[in-house]
Structures are given as C-alpha cells and as structure tokens.
PDB file of C-alpha atoms in Angstrom:
ATOM      1  CA  UNK A   1      38.530 106.512 -52.702  1.00 45.00           C
ATOM      2  CA  UNK A   2      38.193 104.260 -55.737  1.00 46.00           C
ATOM      3  CA  UNK A   3      34.802 102.939 -56.471  1.00 46.00           C
ATOM      4  CA  UNK A   4      34.461  99.212 -56.751  1.00 46.00           C
ATOM      5  CA  UNK A   5      31.864  97.400 -58.721  1.00 44.00           C
ATOM      6  CA  UNK A   6      29.605  95.386 -56.559  1.00 46.00           C
ATOM      7  CA  UNK A   7      29.556  91.681 -57.360  1.00 44.00           C
ATOM      8  CA  UNK A   8      25.864  92.108 -57.975  1.00 48.00           C
ATOM      9  CA  UNK A   9      26.464  94.847 -60.529  1.00 47.00           C
ATOM     10  CA  UNK A  10      25.593  93.698 -64.008  1.00 50.00           C
ATOM     11  CA  UNK A  11      28.624  93.062 -66.200  1.00 53.00           C
ATOM     12  CA  UNK A  12      28.494  95.178 -69.306  1.00 53.00           C
ATOM     13  CA  UNK A  13      27.743  93.023 -72.322  1.00 57.00           C
ATOM     14  CA  UNK A  14      29.269  93.448 -75.703  1.00 57.00           C
ATOM     15  CA  UNK A  15      26.798  93.840 -78.492  1.00 53.00           C
ATOM     16  CA  UNK A  16      26.266  90.513 -80.209  1.00 52.00           C
ATOM     17  CA  UNK A  17      26.563  90.677 -83.968  1.00 50.00           C
ATOM     18  CA  UNK A  18      23.898  88.812 -85.806  1.00 51.00           C
ATOM     19  CA  UNK A  19      24.975  85.478 -87.213  1.00 48.00           C
ATOM     20  CA  UNK A  20      25.861  85.747 -90.857  1.00 46.00           C
ATOM     21  CA  UNK A  21      23.089  84.589 -93.101  1.00 42.00           C
ATOM     22  CA  UNK A  22      24.314  82.054 -95.636  1.00 41.00           C
ATOM     23  CA  UNK A  23      22.834  82.665 -99.017  1.00 37.00           C
ATOM     24  CA  UNK A  24      21.705  79.590-100.839  1.00 41.00           C
ATOM     25  CA  UNK A  25      23.997  78.590-103.648  1.00 44.00           C
ATOM     26  CA  UNK A  26      22.514  79.322-107.046  1.00 48.00           C
ATOM     27  CA  UNK A  27      23.872  76.004-108.371  1.00 60.00           C
ATOM     28  CA  UNK A  28      20.942  73.789-107.281  1.00 68.00           C
ATOM     29  CA  UNK A  29      18.436  76.228-108.776  1.00 78.00           C
ATOM     30  CA  UNK A  30      20.449  76.550-111.977  1.00 85.00           C
ATOM     31  CA  UNK A  31      20.851  72.783-112.263  1.00 87.00           C
ATOM     32  CA  UNK A  32      17.161  72.255-111.536  1.00 91.00           C
ATOM     33  CA  UNK A  33      16.291  74.611-114.368  1.00 94.00           C
ATOM     34  CA  UNK A  34      18.768  72.809-116.623  1.00 94.00           C
ATOM     35  CA  UNK A  35      17.127  69.475-115.786  1.00 96.00           C
ATOM     36  CA  UNK A  36      13.653  70.808-116.615  1.00 97.00           C
ATOM     37  CA  UNK A  37      14.817  72.313-119.909  1.00 97.00           C
ATOM     38  CA  UNK A  38      16.616  69.080-120.818  1.00 97.00           C
ATOM     39  CA  UNK A  39      13.546  66.996-119.991  1.00 98.00           C
ATOM     40  CA  UNK A  40      11.387  69.286-122.137  1.00 98.00           C
ATOM     41  CA  UNK A  41      13.894  68.916-124.979  1.00 98.00           C
ATOM     42  CA  UNK A  42      13.655  65.130-124.645  1.00 97.00           C
ATOM     43  CA  UNK A  43       9.855  65.218-124.896  1.00 98.00           C
ATOM     44  CA  UNK A  44      10.019  67.578-127.889  1.00 98.00           C
ATOM     45  CA  UNK A  45      12.484  65.276-129.641  1.00 97.00           C
ATOM     46  CA  UNK A  46      10.095  62.354-129.123  1.00 97.00           C
ATOM     47  CA  UNK A  47       7.304  64.367-130.767  1.00 97.00           C
ATOM     48  CA  UNK A  48       9.436  65.464-133.726  1.00 97.00           C
ATOM     49  CA  UNK A  49      11.194  62.129-134.301  1.00 96.00           C
ATOM     50  CA  UNK A  50      10.604  60.419-137.658  1.00 95.00           C
ATOM     51  CA  UNK A  51      11.582  56.755-137.472  1.00 92.00           C
ATOM     52  CA  UNK A  52      10.812  56.296-141.179  1.00 91.00           C
ATOM     53  CA  UNK A  53      13.404  58.911-142.114  1.00 94.00           C
ATOM     54  CA  UNK A  54      16.059  57.702-139.675  1.00 93.00           C
ATOM     55  CA  UNK A  55      15.570  53.958-140.180  1.00 92.00           C
ATOM     56  CA  UNK A  56      14.898  53.864-143.915  1.00 90.00           C
ATOM     57  CA  UNK A  57      16.257  56.996-145.575  1.00 92.00           C
ATOM     58  CA  UNK A  58      19.430  57.201-143.476  1.00 94.00           C
ATOM     59  CA  UNK A  59      19.939  53.677-142.123  1.00 94.00           C
ATOM     60  CA  UNK A  60      19.075  51.674-145.229  1.00 94.00           C
ATOM     61  CA  UNK A  61      20.925  54.053-147.548  1.00 95.00           C
ATOM     62  CA  UNK A  62      24.121  53.874-145.493  1.00 96.00           C
ATOM     63  CA  UNK A  63      23.962  50.073-145.205  1.00 96.00           C
ATOM     64  CA  UNK A  64      23.197  49.581-148.908  1.00 97.00           C
ATOM     65  CA  UNK A  65      26.090  51.799-149.988  1.00 96.00           C
ATOM     66  CA  UNK A  66      28.620  50.222-147.632  1.00 96.00           C
ATOM     67  CA  UNK A  67      27.611  46.640-148.446  1.00 96.00           C
ATOM     68  CA  UNK A  68      27.141  47.282-152.149  1.00 95.00           C
ATOM     69  CA  UNK A  69      23.721  45.634-152.292  1.00 95.00           C
ATOM     70  CA  UNK A  70      20.234  45.813-150.802  1.00 96.00           C
ATOM     71  CA  UNK A  71      20.900  45.127-147.128  1.00 95.00           C
ATOM     72  CA  UNK A  72      17.341  43.994-146.395  1.00 94.00           C
ATOM     73  CA  UNK A  73      16.675  41.886-149.482  1.00 93.00           C
ATOM     74  CA  UNK A  74      20.039  40.131-149.908  1.00 94.00           C
ATOM     75  CA  UNK A  75      20.601  37.003-147.840  1.00 94.00           C
ATOM     76  CA  UNK A  76      23.614  36.855-145.526  1.00 94.00           C
ATOM     77  CA  UNK A  77      25.982  34.312-147.051  1.00 89.00           C
ATOM     78  CA  UNK A  78      28.567  32.866-144.703  1.00 91.00           C
ATOM     79  CA  UNK A  79      30.229  33.799-141.444  1.00 94.00           C
ATOM     80  CA  UNK A  80      32.409  36.569-142.864  1.00 95.00           C
ATOM     81  CA  UNK A  81      29.453  38.213-144.566  1.00 96.00           C
ATOM     82  CA  UNK A  82      27.445  37.923-141.359  1.00 96.00           C
ATOM     83  CA  UNK A  83      30.107  39.606-139.237  1.00 97.00           C
ATOM     84  CA  UNK A  84      30.544  42.365-141.825  1.00 97.00           C
ATOM     85  CA  UNK A  85      26.783  42.837-141.908  1.00 98.00           C
ATOM     86  CA  UNK A  86      26.780  43.074-138.110  1.00 97.00           C
ATOM     87  CA  UNK A  87      29.242  45.965-138.031  1.00 98.00           C
ATOM     88  CA  UNK A  88      27.783  47.815-141.026  1.00 97.00           C
ATOM     89  CA  UNK A  89      24.186  47.534-139.805  1.00 96.00           C
ATOM     90  CA  UNK A  90      25.304  48.750-136.382  1.00 95.00           C
ATOM     91  CA  UNK A  91      26.997  51.750-137.972  1.00 96.00           C
ATOM     92  CA  UNK A  92      23.958  52.413-140.183  1.00 94.00           C
ATOM     93  CA  UNK A  93      21.701  52.328-137.138  1.00 92.00           C
ATOM     94  CA  UNK A  94      23.704  54.904-135.191  1.00 91.00           C
ATOM     95  CA  UNK A  95      20.960  57.523-135.160  1.00 87.00           C
ATOM     96  CA  UNK A  96      17.930  55.274-134.819  1.00 92.00           C
ATOM     97  CA  UNK A  97      15.625  55.789-131.838  1.00 90.00           C
ATOM     98  CA  UNK A  98      17.009  52.608-130.283  1.00 87.00           C
ATOM     99  CA  UNK A  99      20.565  53.964-130.301  1.00 88.00           C
ATOM    100  CA  UNK A 100      20.512  57.769-130.298  1.00 88.00           C
ATOM    101  CA  UNK A 101      20.814  57.879-126.491  1.00 87.00           C
ATOM    102  CA  UNK A 102      24.456  56.788-126.825  1.00 84.00           C
ATOM    103  CA  UNK A 103      25.243  60.437-127.692  1.00 85.00           C
ATOM    104  CA  UNK A 104      24.841  61.081-123.959  1.00 81.00           C
ATOM    105  CA  UNK A 105      28.124  59.227-123.409  1.00 81.00           C
ATOM    106  CA  UNK A 106      30.120  62.250-124.655  1.00 77.00           C
ATOM    107  CA  UNK A 107      29.896  64.006-121.277  1.00 73.00           C
ATOM    108  CA  UNK A 108      30.956  61.003-119.154  1.00 77.00           C
ATOM    109  CA  UNK A 109      33.719  60.165-121.671  1.00 76.00           C
ATOM    110  CA  UNK A 110      35.113  63.658-121.177  1.00 71.00           C
ATOM    111  CA  UNK A 111      34.983  63.297-117.398  1.00 65.00           C
ATOM    112  CA  UNK A 112      36.811  59.969-117.470  1.00 62.00           C
ATOM    113  CA  UNK A 113      39.454  61.354-119.819  1.00 56.00           C
ATOM    114  CA  UNK A 114      39.824  64.736-118.147  1.00 56.00           C
ATOM    115  CA  UNK A 115      43.155  65.675-116.653  1.00 53.00           C
ATOM    116  CA  UNK A 116      44.904  68.863-115.705  1.00 49.00           C
ATOM    117  CA  UNK A 117      48.034  67.650-117.472  1.00 52.00           C
ATOM    118  CA  UNK A 118      47.484  66.115-120.854  1.00 48.00           C
ATOM    119  CA  UNK A 119      50.977  65.032-121.792  1.00 51.00           C
ATOM    120  CA  UNK A 120      49.688  61.833-123.281  1.00 57.00           C
ATOM    121  CA  UNK A 121      46.769  62.784-125.515  1.00 60.00           C
ATOM    122  CA  UNK A 122      46.454  59.315-127.018  1.00 65.00           C
ATOM    123  CA  UNK A 123      46.099  57.736-123.599  1.00 69.00           C
ATOM    124  CA  UNK A 124      43.557  60.364-122.589  1.00 65.00           C
ATOM    125  CA  UNK A 125      41.542  59.457-125.679  1.00 71.00           C
ATOM    126  CA  UNK A 126      41.772  55.685-125.566  1.00 78.00           C
ATOM    127  CA  UNK A 127      41.223  55.199-121.850  1.00 83.00           C
ATOM    128  CA  UNK A 128      37.600  56.431-121.608  1.00 84.00           C
ATOM    129  CA  UNK A 129      36.671  54.845-124.953  1.00 86.00           C
ATOM    130  CA  UNK A 130      38.118  51.559-123.714  1.00 90.00           C
ATOM    131  CA  UNK A 131      36.031  51.685-120.522  1.00 92.00           C
ATOM    132  CA  UNK A 132      32.914  52.462-122.550  1.00 91.00           C
ATOM    133  CA  UNK A 133      33.607  49.518-124.865  1.00 92.00           C
ATOM    134  CA  UNK A 134      34.245  47.222-121.893  1.00 95.00           C
ATOM    135  CA  UNK A 135      30.798  47.757-120.411  1.00 96.00           C
ATOM    136  CA  UNK A 136      29.155  47.597-123.817  1.00 96.00           C
ATOM    137  CA  UNK A 137      30.858  44.419-125.041  1.00 96.00           C
ATOM    138  CA  UNK A 138      30.237  42.603-121.756  1.00 97.00           C
ATOM    139  CA  UNK A 139      26.482  42.975-122.237  1.00 98.00           C
ATOM    140  CA  UNK A 140      26.214  42.651-126.025  1.00 98.00           C
ATOM    141  CA  UNK A 141      28.437  39.567-126.274  1.00 98.00           C
ATOM    142  CA  UNK A 142      26.579  37.850-123.447  1.00 98.00           C
ATOM    143  CA  UNK A 143      23.206  38.604-124.996  1.00 98.00           C
ATOM    144  CA  UNK A 144      24.410  37.426-128.400  1.00 98.00           C
ATOM    145  CA  UNK A 145      25.476  34.057-127.021  1.00 98.00           C
ATOM    146  CA  UNK A 146      22.368  33.614-124.866  1.00 97.00           C
ATOM    147  CA  UNK A 147      20.107  34.786-127.693  1.00 97.00           C
ATOM    148  CA  UNK A 148      21.435  32.086-130.021  1.00 97.00           C
ATOM    149  CA  UNK A 149      20.881  29.425-127.359  1.00 96.00           C
ATOM    150  CA  UNK A 150      17.304  30.529-126.638  1.00 95.00           C
ATOM    151  CA  UNK A 151      16.505  31.235-130.279  1.00 93.00           C
ATOM    152  CA  UNK A 152      12.931  31.750-131.375  1.00 89.00           C
ATOM    153  CA  UNK A 153      11.746  31.618-127.760  1.00 90.00           C
ATOM    154  CA  UNK A 154      12.730  35.270-127.386  1.00 93.00           C
ATOM    155  CA  UNK A 155       9.892  37.798-127.740  1.00 94.00           C
ATOM    156  CA  UNK A 156      12.302  39.896-129.814  1.00 95.00           C
ATOM    157  CA  UNK A 157      12.166  37.286-132.601  1.00 95.00           C
ATOM    158  CA  UNK A 158       8.448  36.609-132.334  1.00 93.00           C
ATOM    159  CA  UNK A 159       5.813  37.713-134.839  1.00 92.00           C
ATOM    160  CA  UNK A 160       2.971  37.397-132.299  1.00 94.00           C
ATOM    161  CA  UNK A 161       0.885  40.337-131.143  1.00 94.00           C
ATOM    162  CA  UNK A 162      -0.873  41.193-127.895  1.00 94.00           C
ATOM    163  CA  UNK A 163      -3.789  43.594-128.166  1.00 89.00           C
ATOM    164  CA  UNK A 164      -2.632  44.501-131.657  1.00 92.00           C
ATOM    165  CA  UNK A 165       0.903  45.397-130.531  1.00 96.00           C
ATOM    166  CA  UNK A 166       3.821  43.135-131.584  1.00 96.00           C
ATOM    167  CA  UNK A 167       5.380  41.376-128.611  1.00 96.00           C
ATOM    168  CA  UNK A 168       8.848  42.336-129.845  1.00 96.00           C
ATOM    169  CA  UNK A 169       7.843  45.985-129.428  1.00 97.00           C
ATOM    170  CA  UNK A 170       6.479  45.238-125.973  1.00 97.00           C
ATOM    171  CA  UNK A 171       9.943  43.929-125.117  1.00 97.00           C
ATOM    172  CA  UNK A 172      11.395  47.108-126.620  1.00 97.00           C
ATOM    173  CA  UNK A 173       9.127  49.300-124.483  1.00 97.00           C
ATOM    174  CA  UNK A 174      10.130  47.506-121.298  1.00 97.00           C
ATOM    175  CA  UNK A 175      13.863  47.448-122.020  1.00 98.00           C
ATOM    176  CA  UNK A 176      14.173  51.018-123.263  1.00 97.00           C
ATOM    177  CA  UNK A 177      11.887  52.278-120.521  1.00 97.00           C
ATOM    178  CA  UNK A 178      14.276  50.898-117.907  1.00 98.00           C
ATOM    179  CA  UNK A 179      17.376  52.128-119.743  1.00 97.00           C
ATOM    180  CA  UNK A 180      15.869  55.591-120.202  1.00 97.00           C
ATOM    181  CA  UNK A 181      15.035  55.865-116.507  1.00 98.00           C
ATOM    182  CA  UNK A 182      18.587  54.889-115.548  1.00 97.00           C
ATOM    183  CA  UNK A 183      20.043  57.456-117.965  1.00 96.00           C
ATOM    184  CA  UNK A 184      17.764  60.187-116.606  1.00 97.00           C
ATOM    185  CA  UNK A 185      18.671  59.251-113.026  1.00 96.00           C
ATOM    186  CA  UNK A 186      22.373  59.392-113.891  1.00 94.00           C
ATOM    187  CA  UNK A 187      21.763  62.844-115.343  1.00 95.00           C
ATOM    188  CA  UNK A 188      19.973  64.088-112.238  1.00 96.00           C
ATOM    189  CA  UNK A 189      22.752  62.726-110.041  1.00 94.00           C
ATOM    190  CA  UNK A 190      25.411  64.407-112.198  1.00 91.00           C
ATOM    191  CA  UNK A 191      23.524  67.692-111.724  1.00 93.00           C
ATOM    192  CA  UNK A 192      23.529  67.170-107.968  1.00 91.00           C
ATOM    193  CA  UNK A 193      19.746  66.919-107.702  1.00 94.00           C
ATOM    194  CA  UNK A 194      19.885  63.383-106.301  1.00 93.00           C
ATOM    195  CA  UNK A 195      22.770  61.586-104.550  1.00 93.00           C
ATOM    196  CA  UNK A 196      25.560  60.752-106.998  1.00 89.00           C
ATOM    197  CA  UNK A 197      27.259  57.428-106.305  1.00 89.00           C
ATOM    198  CA  UNK A 198      29.614  58.108-109.226  1.00 88.00           C
ATOM    199  CA  UNK A 199      30.767  61.546-108.053  1.00 81.00           C
ATOM    200  CA  UNK A 200      34.283  60.241-107.423  1.00 83.00           C
ATOM    201  CA  UNK A 201      34.021  57.349-109.872  1.00 86.00           C
ATOM    202  CA  UNK A 202      33.833  58.793-113.403  1.00 84.00           C
ATOM    203  CA  UNK A 203      35.236  55.575-114.876  1.00 88.00           C
ATOM    204  CA  UNK A 204      32.482  53.504-113.263  1.00 91.00           C
ATOM    205  CA  UNK A 205      29.906  55.877-114.760  1.00 90.00           C
ATOM    206  CA  UNK A 206      31.372  55.327-118.238  1.00 90.00           C
ATOM    207  CA  UNK A 207      31.398  51.531-117.786  1.00 94.00           C
ATOM    208  CA  UNK A 208      27.743  51.602-116.709  1.00 95.00           C
ATOM    209  CA  UNK A 209      26.753  53.744-119.689  1.00 93.00           C
ATOM    210  CA  UNK A 210      28.644  51.319-121.912  1.00 94.00           C
ATOM    211  CA  UNK A 211      26.616  48.477-120.403  1.00 96.00           C
ATOM    212  CA  UNK A 212      23.405  50.400-121.103  1.00 96.00           C
ATOM    213  CA  UNK A 213      24.467  50.910-124.731  1.00 94.00           C
ATOM    214  CA  UNK A 214      25.103  47.173-124.968  1.00 95.00           C
ATOM    215  CA  UNK A 215      21.643  46.683-123.486  1.00 96.00           C
ATOM    216  CA  UNK A 216      20.121  48.560-126.420  1.00 96.00           C
ATOM    217  CA  UNK A 217      20.395  45.295-128.368  1.00 97.00           C
ATOM    218  CA  UNK A 218      18.058  43.575-125.914  1.00 97.00           C
ATOM    219  CA  UNK A 219      15.213  45.828-126.997  1.00 94.00           C
ATOM    220  CA  UNK A 220      16.223  46.778-130.535  1.00 95.00           C
ATOM    221  CA  UNK A 221      13.482  46.285-133.173  1.00 94.00           C
ATOM    222  CA  UNK A 222      15.596  47.789-135.982  1.00 94.00           C
ATOM    223  CA  UNK A 223      14.871  45.658-139.110  1.00 94.00           C
ATOM    224  CA  UNK A 224      18.539  45.166-140.048  1.00 95.00           C
ATOM    225  CA  UNK A 225      19.343  44.027-136.515  1.00 96.00           C
ATOM    226  CA  UNK A 226      16.358  41.680-136.586  1.00 96.00           C
ATOM    227  CA  UNK A 227      17.774  40.145-139.769  1.00 96.00           C
ATOM    228  CA  UNK A 228      21.184  39.772-138.113  1.00 97.00           C
ATOM    229  CA  UNK A 229      19.607  38.158-135.040  1.00 97.00           C
ATOM    230  CA  UNK A 230      17.780  35.580-137.152  1.00 96.00           C
ATOM    231  CA  UNK A 231      21.017  34.778-138.998  1.00 96.00           C
ATOM    232  CA  UNK A 232      22.888  34.282-135.717  1.00 96.00           C
ATOM    233  CA  UNK A 233      20.170  31.947-134.412  1.00 96.00           C
ATOM    234  CA  UNK A 234      20.231  29.944-137.649  1.00 95.00           C
ATOM    235  CA  UNK A 235      23.973  29.330-137.253  1.00 94.00           C
ATOM    236  CA  UNK A 236      23.295  27.720-133.886  1.00 94.00           C
ATOM    237  CA  UNK A 237      26.713  28.896-132.720  1.00 96.00           C
ATOM    238  CA  UNK A 238      26.728  31.121-129.599  1.00 97.00           C
ATOM    239  CA  UNK A 239      30.263  32.268-130.420  1.00 97.00           C
ATOM    240  CA  UNK A 240      29.024  33.714-133.711  1.00 96.00           C
ATOM    241  CA  UNK A 241      26.169  35.335-131.832  1.00 97.00           C
ATOM    242  CA  UNK A 242      28.544  36.931-129.324  1.00 98.00           C
ATOM    243  CA  UNK A 243      30.892  38.135-132.080  1.00 98.00           C
ATOM    244  CA  UNK A 244      28.074  39.500-134.248  1.00 98.00           C
ATOM    245  CA  UNK A 245      26.451  41.389-131.388  1.00 98.00           C
ATOM    246  CA  UNK A 246      29.800  42.780-130.281  1.00 98.00           C
ATOM    247  CA  UNK A 247      30.449  44.108-133.793  1.00 97.00           C
ATOM    248  CA  UNK A 248      26.916  45.525-133.916  1.00 97.00           C
ATOM    249  CA  UNK A 249      27.561  47.478-130.705  1.00 96.00           C
ATOM    250  CA  UNK A 250      30.983  48.662-131.874  1.00 95.00           C
ATOM    251  CA  UNK A 251      29.361  49.904-135.076  1.00 95.00           C
ATOM    252  CA  UNK A 252      26.843  51.794-132.935  1.00 93.00           C
ATOM    253  CA  UNK A 253      29.527  53.905-131.241  1.00 92.00           C
ATOM    254  CA  UNK A 254      31.887  54.582-134.164  1.00 92.00           C
ATOM    255  CA  UNK A 255      30.504  58.047-134.903  1.00 90.00           C
ATOM    256  CA  UNK A 256      30.320  59.271-131.310  1.00 87.00           C
ATOM    257  CA  UNK A 257      33.835  57.921-130.682  1.00 87.00           C
ATOM    258  CA  UNK A 258      35.217  59.678-133.766  1.00 88.00           C
ATOM    259  CA  UNK A 259      33.403  62.864-132.745  1.00 86.00           C
ATOM    260  CA  UNK A 260      34.987  62.704-129.294  1.00 83.00           C
ATOM    261  CA  UNK A 261      38.462  62.041-130.744  1.00 83.00           C
ATOM    262  CA  UNK A 262      38.205  64.817-133.349  1.00 86.00           C
ATOM    263  CA  UNK A 263      37.060  67.399-130.795  1.00 84.00           C
ATOM    264  CA  UNK A 264      39.908  66.509-128.435  1.00 80.00           C
ATOM    265  CA  UNK A 265      42.549  66.534-131.194  1.00 82.00           C
ATOM    266  CA  UNK A 266      41.318  69.733-132.848  1.00 85.00           C
ATOM    267  CA  UNK A 267      41.338  71.546-129.505  1.00 82.00           C
ATOM    268  CA  UNK A 268      44.695  69.930-128.604  1.00 80.00           C
ATOM    269  CA  UNK A 269      43.253  68.636-125.393  1.00 75.00           C
ATOM    270  CA  UNK A 270      41.546  71.923-124.627  1.00 81.00           C
ATOM    271  CA  UNK A 271      38.127  70.282-124.542  1.00 79.00           C
ATOM    272  CA  UNK A 272      39.233  67.863-121.829  1.00 75.00           C
ATOM    273  CA  UNK A 273      40.847  70.675-119.854  1.00 79.00           C
ATOM    274  CA  UNK A 274      37.636  72.679-120.262  1.00 82.00           C
ATOM    275  CA  UNK A 275      35.732  69.722-118.831  1.00 76.00           C
ATOM    276  CA  UNK A 276      37.933  69.553-115.722  1.00 76.00           C
ATOM    277  CA  UNK A 277      35.824  72.334-114.206  1.00 80.00           C
ATOM    278  CA  UNK A 278      33.408  70.381-111.940  1.00 80.00           C
ATOM    279  CA  UNK A 279      30.413  72.692-112.447  1.00 84.00           C
ATOM    280  CA  UNK A 280      30.807  72.776-116.225  1.00 85.00           C
ATOM    281  CA  UNK A 281      31.372  69.040-116.457  1.00 82.00           C
ATOM    282  CA  UNK A 282      28.316  68.301-114.317  1.00 85.00           C
ATOM    283  CA  UNK A 283      26.151  70.588-116.437  1.00 91.00           C
ATOM    284  CA  UNK A 284      27.217  69.068-119.783  1.00 88.00           C
ATOM    285  CA  UNK A 285      26.980  65.485-118.546  1.00 88.00           C
ATOM    286  CA  UNK A 286      23.721  65.962-116.670  1.00 92.00           C
ATOM    287  CA  UNK A 287      21.811  67.781-119.390  1.00 95.00           C
ATOM    288  CA  UNK A 288      22.763  65.251-122.082  1.00 93.00           C
ATOM    289  CA  UNK A 289      21.791  62.297-119.900  1.00 94.00           C
ATOM    290  CA  UNK A 290      18.484  63.810-118.779  1.00 97.00           C
ATOM    291  CA  UNK A 291      17.449  64.888-122.289  1.00 97.00           C
ATOM    292  CA  UNK A 292      18.205  61.561-123.959  1.00 95.00           C
ATOM    293  CA  UNK A 293      16.971  59.521-121.002  1.00 97.00           C
ATOM    294  CA  UNK A 294      13.610  61.305-121.064  1.00 98.00           C
ATOM    295  CA  UNK A 295      13.442  60.938-124.851  1.00 98.00           C
ATOM    296  CA  UNK A 296      14.044  57.193-124.558  1.00 97.00           C
ATOM    297  CA  UNK A 297      11.288  56.724-121.978  1.00 98.00           C
ATOM    298  CA  UNK A 298       8.741  58.971-123.696  1.00 98.00           C
ATOM    299  CA  UNK A 299       9.369  57.613-127.186  1.00 98.00           C
ATOM    300  CA  UNK A 300       9.331  53.909-126.333  1.00 98.00           C
ATOM    301  CA  UNK A 301       6.756  53.901-123.525  1.00 98.00           C
ATOM    302  CA  UNK A 302       4.318  56.534-124.819  1.00 98.00           C
ATOM    303  CA  UNK A 303       4.744  57.206-128.507  1.00 98.00           C
ATOM    304  CA  UNK A 304       5.376  53.659-129.786  1.00 97.00           C
ATOM    305  CA  UNK A 305       2.399  52.103-127.908  1.00 97.00           C
ATOM    306  CA  UNK A 306       0.168  54.941-129.163  1.00 96.00           C
ATOM    307  CA  UNK A 307       0.874  53.831-132.745  1.00 95.00           C
ATOM    308  CA  UNK A 308      -1.005  50.622-131.916  1.00 95.00           C
ATOM    309  CA  UNK A 309      -3.871  52.337-130.137  1.00 94.00           C
ATOM    310  CA  UNK A 310      -2.452  52.043-126.626  1.00 94.00           C
ATOM    311  CA  UNK A 311      -2.823  55.540-125.175  1.00 93.00           C
ATOM    312  CA  UNK A 312      -2.330  58.760-127.114  1.00 94.00           C
ATOM    313  CA  UNK A 313       0.706  60.788-128.095  1.00 96.00           C
ATOM    314  CA  UNK A 314       0.966  63.878-130.327  1.00 95.00           C
ATOM    315  CA  UNK A 315       2.474  63.433-133.765  1.00 90.00           C
ATOM    316  CA  UNK A 316       3.614  65.647-136.605  1.00 94.00           C
ATOM    317  CA  UNK A 317       2.209  65.498-140.161  1.00 93.00           C
ATOM    318  CA  UNK A 318       5.402  63.854-141.428  1.00 91.00           C
ATOM    319  CA  UNK A 319       5.697  61.149-138.797  1.00 85.00           C
TER     320      UNK A 319
END
C-alpha cells in the first residue's frame, strides 16, 4: 500500500539562497577623491598665484605690444580706439585672477559639442562656442549699458575705502565669491556628488558658465578694465558701454576657444568622441570646475582681504 503524506506533514522546503549583496560602485568614492584633490589644487593655486606677474608682466606687455603704445598711460581717443582697447585689454587679461576660471569651460564645451557621429566638425565646434558666447554676452552687454547709466555710483569705480580695503575690491570679493561657489557646485554636480540639474542639459550648463564668465566683469578690478569702464562712463552712451563690455568678454575667451578648436581639429574630432564617455566627461568637467571654483573663492574671499589686514592667508616670497 502506498504511503500518503499526511496534510499535517511538513512540506519539504528548498534551501533559500542568500540575496546577492550589491557592491557599492567605486564611482562615488573615486569622484569624491577627485573633488578633494581638485579643491586642494585650487587652494594651492591661490597660494602660489602672483597677480603682479600675471597683471603687469603678462597683461600689460601683451596689451602694449598689440596696441603699439603704453596701454595704461595713453588716453583712449575716440570710439574706435575705445572698442579696440576693449577687445585687446580683454585678451591681455585672459589669465588674470579675475578671468582664469573661464578655463573650466573646456569640459562643458566638450560635452555640448560631443557626438558619436562627427560628420560636421565645424558645426560641432561652433555650436558649443556659440552657446557659451550667448550666456556671456547677455550678461556683459547688460552690465555695460547699466554701468554707463549708473556711472560713478558703482562701487567698482569708487576710490573709497572701508577699514582700509578699497570698496571696489569688496565688490570683487562678493561677486567672485558667489561665482566661485556656483562653479564649485556645478563641478560637484557633474561628479555626481550632489544632484545635477544639467545632467541631460549640457547646453544649458554651457550657457550658464558663459553667463558666469560675463559676470566676471561685475567684479573685475583689473586696471586696464577699470580704465575702459571710466571711458565708457565718460561717453555717456549705454550702447558704447554694452559694445565695449561685449568685446572685453569676447577677448577674455579667445585663447580658450582657440585651444578648444585646435584640440578638436588636431585630433580630427577624436577629443569630442573621447568625451562622449559619460564617466570620463564627468570627471574632466567636474575636476576643472571644482578646482577653479575653489581657487576663485579662496583667492578673492581669503587672500585678497588678507592683503589689507582682514584675516590671514599664506603667501610666497615672490607674491
């Protein structure tokens, strides 16, 4: 007689395999390390930076040679000379502390121009540069027109001091402090360490960075720009102010634009294809933005005030 299992008999259970343990992705840790190294590089750059060398030795020399006369001592004569001075002084001031952060735009430019099929290299080059210029010109032209209308009421044109520190440099500290924080935040978001609202909007990221580059003029204490600003105010024409500030900003990005174009052309589009890898693109973009964002904040909000006895910041013998 066949044996039957009683309903009360326990049903044999199959051994339950343990749930697979998901290993944490190394990307967040790697990107966190990259952010820390980039931030440290930004602080180190602020310590090593010599504004006398960059502003005077490089900036003045370039401007003097291109204009054919002493850029600081020679008066600006006429509208044409003023607009030429605007572009040349912007170009000469490319690597000043108030403009060096624009180098961080190389990563976002590559993202906006990246494509798996680069049949139209020229379009791939011009499109991201055009978006960068759009954001930049929108801010610089507006500030140029408004600056002429307000005139000497702007702290940027004042010779007053507060606690021994020029008010124009106080404006610089505030403006560049904000811009530096935004750049650093964009870098952290590109690295995936904070939410990235531009993850699927690389063009919007480039436009915003362009606007930040245009915003450099709002805090710029560069002597040649200060001379240009006074000239624009003296004309009393906001259109001249807008045009001059636009040319100043365009001069600021000539070198980084040419660098981007040369790299893409020399590699025959290989650089843009290389940047289509999301992890690689995020790392390049994020580290550049964090490093130069931190430099901007540390230099303008810690080092510059320390020159006037506000706080302390380490310096090198040559700076």
